[in-house]
Short mmCIF file of C-alpha atoms in Angstrom, two decimals:
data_model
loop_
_atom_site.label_atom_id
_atom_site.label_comp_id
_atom_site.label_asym_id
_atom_site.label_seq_id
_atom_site.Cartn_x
_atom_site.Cartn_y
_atom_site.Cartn_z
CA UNK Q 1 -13.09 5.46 17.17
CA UNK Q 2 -13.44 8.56 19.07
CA UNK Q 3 -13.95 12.12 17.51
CA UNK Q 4 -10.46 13.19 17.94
CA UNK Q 5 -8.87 9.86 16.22
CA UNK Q 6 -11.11 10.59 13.41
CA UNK Q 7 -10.49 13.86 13.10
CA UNK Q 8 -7.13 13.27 12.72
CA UNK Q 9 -7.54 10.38 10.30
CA UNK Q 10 -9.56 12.77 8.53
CA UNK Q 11 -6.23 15.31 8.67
CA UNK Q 12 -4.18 12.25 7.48
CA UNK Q 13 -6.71 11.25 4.27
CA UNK Q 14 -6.47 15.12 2.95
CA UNK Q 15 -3.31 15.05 3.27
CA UNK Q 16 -2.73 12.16 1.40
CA UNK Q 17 -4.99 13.04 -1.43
CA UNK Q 18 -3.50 16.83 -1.44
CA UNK Q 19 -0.11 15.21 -2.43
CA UNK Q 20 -1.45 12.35 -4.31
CA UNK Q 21 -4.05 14.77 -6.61
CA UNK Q 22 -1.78 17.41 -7.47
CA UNK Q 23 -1.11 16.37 -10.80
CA UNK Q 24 -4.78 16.71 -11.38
CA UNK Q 25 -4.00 20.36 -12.17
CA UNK Q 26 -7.34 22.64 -11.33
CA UNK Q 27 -8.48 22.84 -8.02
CA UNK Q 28 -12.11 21.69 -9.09
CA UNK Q 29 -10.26 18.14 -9.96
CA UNK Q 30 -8.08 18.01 -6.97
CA UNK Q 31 -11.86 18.48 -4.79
CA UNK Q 32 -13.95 15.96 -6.41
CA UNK Q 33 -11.05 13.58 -7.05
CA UNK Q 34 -11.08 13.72 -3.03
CA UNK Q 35 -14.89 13.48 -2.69
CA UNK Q 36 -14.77 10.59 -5.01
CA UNK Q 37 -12.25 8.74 -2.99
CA UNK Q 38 -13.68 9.45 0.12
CA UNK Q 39 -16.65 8.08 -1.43
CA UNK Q 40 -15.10 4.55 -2.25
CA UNK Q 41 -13.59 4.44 1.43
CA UNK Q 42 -17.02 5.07 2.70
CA UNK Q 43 -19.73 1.98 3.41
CA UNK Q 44 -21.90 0.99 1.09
CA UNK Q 45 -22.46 -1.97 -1.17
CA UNK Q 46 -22.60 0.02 -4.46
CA UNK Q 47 -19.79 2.16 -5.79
CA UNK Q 48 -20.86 3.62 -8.26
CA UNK Q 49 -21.09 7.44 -8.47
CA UNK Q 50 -24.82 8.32 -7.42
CA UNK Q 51 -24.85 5.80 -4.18
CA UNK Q 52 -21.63 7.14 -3.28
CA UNK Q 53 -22.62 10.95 -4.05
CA UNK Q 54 -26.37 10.27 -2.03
CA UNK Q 55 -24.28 9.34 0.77
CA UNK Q 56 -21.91 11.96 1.29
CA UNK Q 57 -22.56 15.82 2.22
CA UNK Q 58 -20.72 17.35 -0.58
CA UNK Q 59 -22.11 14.82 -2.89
CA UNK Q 60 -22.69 16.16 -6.65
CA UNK Q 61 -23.73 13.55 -8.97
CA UNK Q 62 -22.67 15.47 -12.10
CA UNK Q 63 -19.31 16.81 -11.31
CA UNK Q 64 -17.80 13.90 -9.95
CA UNK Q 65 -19.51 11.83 -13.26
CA UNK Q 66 -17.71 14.68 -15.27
CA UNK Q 67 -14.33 13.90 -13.50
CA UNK Q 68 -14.53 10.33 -13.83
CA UNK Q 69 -15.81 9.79 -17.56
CA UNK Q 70 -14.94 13.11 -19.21
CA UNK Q 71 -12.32 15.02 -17.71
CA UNK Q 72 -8.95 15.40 -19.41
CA UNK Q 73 -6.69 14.93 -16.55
CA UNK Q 74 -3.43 12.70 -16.76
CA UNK Q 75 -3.83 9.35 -15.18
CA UNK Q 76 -0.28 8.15 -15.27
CA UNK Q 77 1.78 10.83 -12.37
CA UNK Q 78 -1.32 9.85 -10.26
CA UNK Q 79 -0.71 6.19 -10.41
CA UNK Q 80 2.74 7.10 -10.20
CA UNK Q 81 2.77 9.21 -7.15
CA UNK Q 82 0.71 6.14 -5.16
CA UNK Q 83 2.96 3.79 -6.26
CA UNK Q 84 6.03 5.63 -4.70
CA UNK Q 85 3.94 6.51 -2.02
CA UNK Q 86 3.49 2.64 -1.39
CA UNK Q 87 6.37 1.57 -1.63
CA UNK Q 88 8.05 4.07 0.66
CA UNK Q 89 5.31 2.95 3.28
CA UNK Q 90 5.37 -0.75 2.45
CA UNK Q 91 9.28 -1.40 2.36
CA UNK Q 92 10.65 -3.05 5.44
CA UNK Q 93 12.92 -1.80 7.36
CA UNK Q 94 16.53 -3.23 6.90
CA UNK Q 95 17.14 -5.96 9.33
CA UNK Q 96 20.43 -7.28 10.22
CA UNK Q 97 21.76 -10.10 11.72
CA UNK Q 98 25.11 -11.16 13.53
CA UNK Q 99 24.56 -14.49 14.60
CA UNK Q 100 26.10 -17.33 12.66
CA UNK Q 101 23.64 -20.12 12.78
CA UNK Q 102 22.69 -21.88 9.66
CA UNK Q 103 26.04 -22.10 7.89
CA UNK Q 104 27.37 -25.35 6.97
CA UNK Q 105 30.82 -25.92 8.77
CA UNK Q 106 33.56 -28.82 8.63
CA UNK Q 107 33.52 -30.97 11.84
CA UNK Q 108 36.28 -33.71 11.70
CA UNK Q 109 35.29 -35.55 8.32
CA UNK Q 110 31.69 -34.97 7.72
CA UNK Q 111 29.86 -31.86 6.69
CA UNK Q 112 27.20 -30.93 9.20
CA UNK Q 113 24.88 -28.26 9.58
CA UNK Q 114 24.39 -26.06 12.22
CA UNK Q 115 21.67 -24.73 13.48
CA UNK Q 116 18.19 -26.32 13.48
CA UNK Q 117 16.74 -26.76 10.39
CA UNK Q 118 13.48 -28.50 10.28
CA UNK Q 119 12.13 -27.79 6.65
CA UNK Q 120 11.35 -30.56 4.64
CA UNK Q 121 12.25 -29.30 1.23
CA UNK Q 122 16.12 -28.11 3.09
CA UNK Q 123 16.52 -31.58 4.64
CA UNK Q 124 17.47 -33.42 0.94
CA UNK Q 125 20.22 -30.62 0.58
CA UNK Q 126 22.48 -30.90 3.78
CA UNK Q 127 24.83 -33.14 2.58
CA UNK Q 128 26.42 -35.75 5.06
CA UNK Q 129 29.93 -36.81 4.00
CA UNK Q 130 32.29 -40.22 5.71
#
């Protein structure tokens, strides 16, 4: 990556966690709720607090420790706000379709099928009538 693509990525991730760590309340919260995640996203074998605090800049052993374990901050709107946030991103766009393949249609006296169906387990269910 070059320096600009991660500086905007970088842009992108506080944004993120700005919206996502709001319910978190004081600002002290909202910044080591971000150190701490940017601590998880960062390499490293062990994720636990004091490998991920060595290895960042802003690392602070104690006050991220304090925000995990014994901080009185509501769990549930953050977990609520990623999972909207998720879905929103992860929902497909609506796709639709005009074409009229794959509907069964009466052809003299039989039932066929149209289209080309080559699915085993949809084979046993086209029904073939004399």
């Amino acid at each position: 990556m070059t320096e600009s693509e991660i500086e905007r990525s970088r842009k992108r991730l506080e944004q993120f966690l700005a919206d996502l760590l709001e319910p978190l309340g004081r600002r002290e919260r909202r910044h080591w709720g971000s150190v701490y995640v940017r601590g998880l996203l960062l390499d490293g074998e062990r994720k636990s607090i004091e490998p991920m605090a060595a290895r960042l800049p802003e690392g602070n052993v104690q006050a991220m420790q304090q925000l995990i374990g014994q901080s009185p901050w509501p769990w549930a709107p953050v977990w609520q706000r990623l999972a909207q946030r998720m879905t929103a991103e992860l929902t497909p766009d609506p796709v639709w379709s005009s074409t009229t393949r794959g509907f069964p249609s009466k052809v003299a006296t039989r039932w066929e099928w149209r289209g080309n169906i080559p699915a085993r387990w949809a084979r046993p269910l086209i029904a073939k009538w004399r």
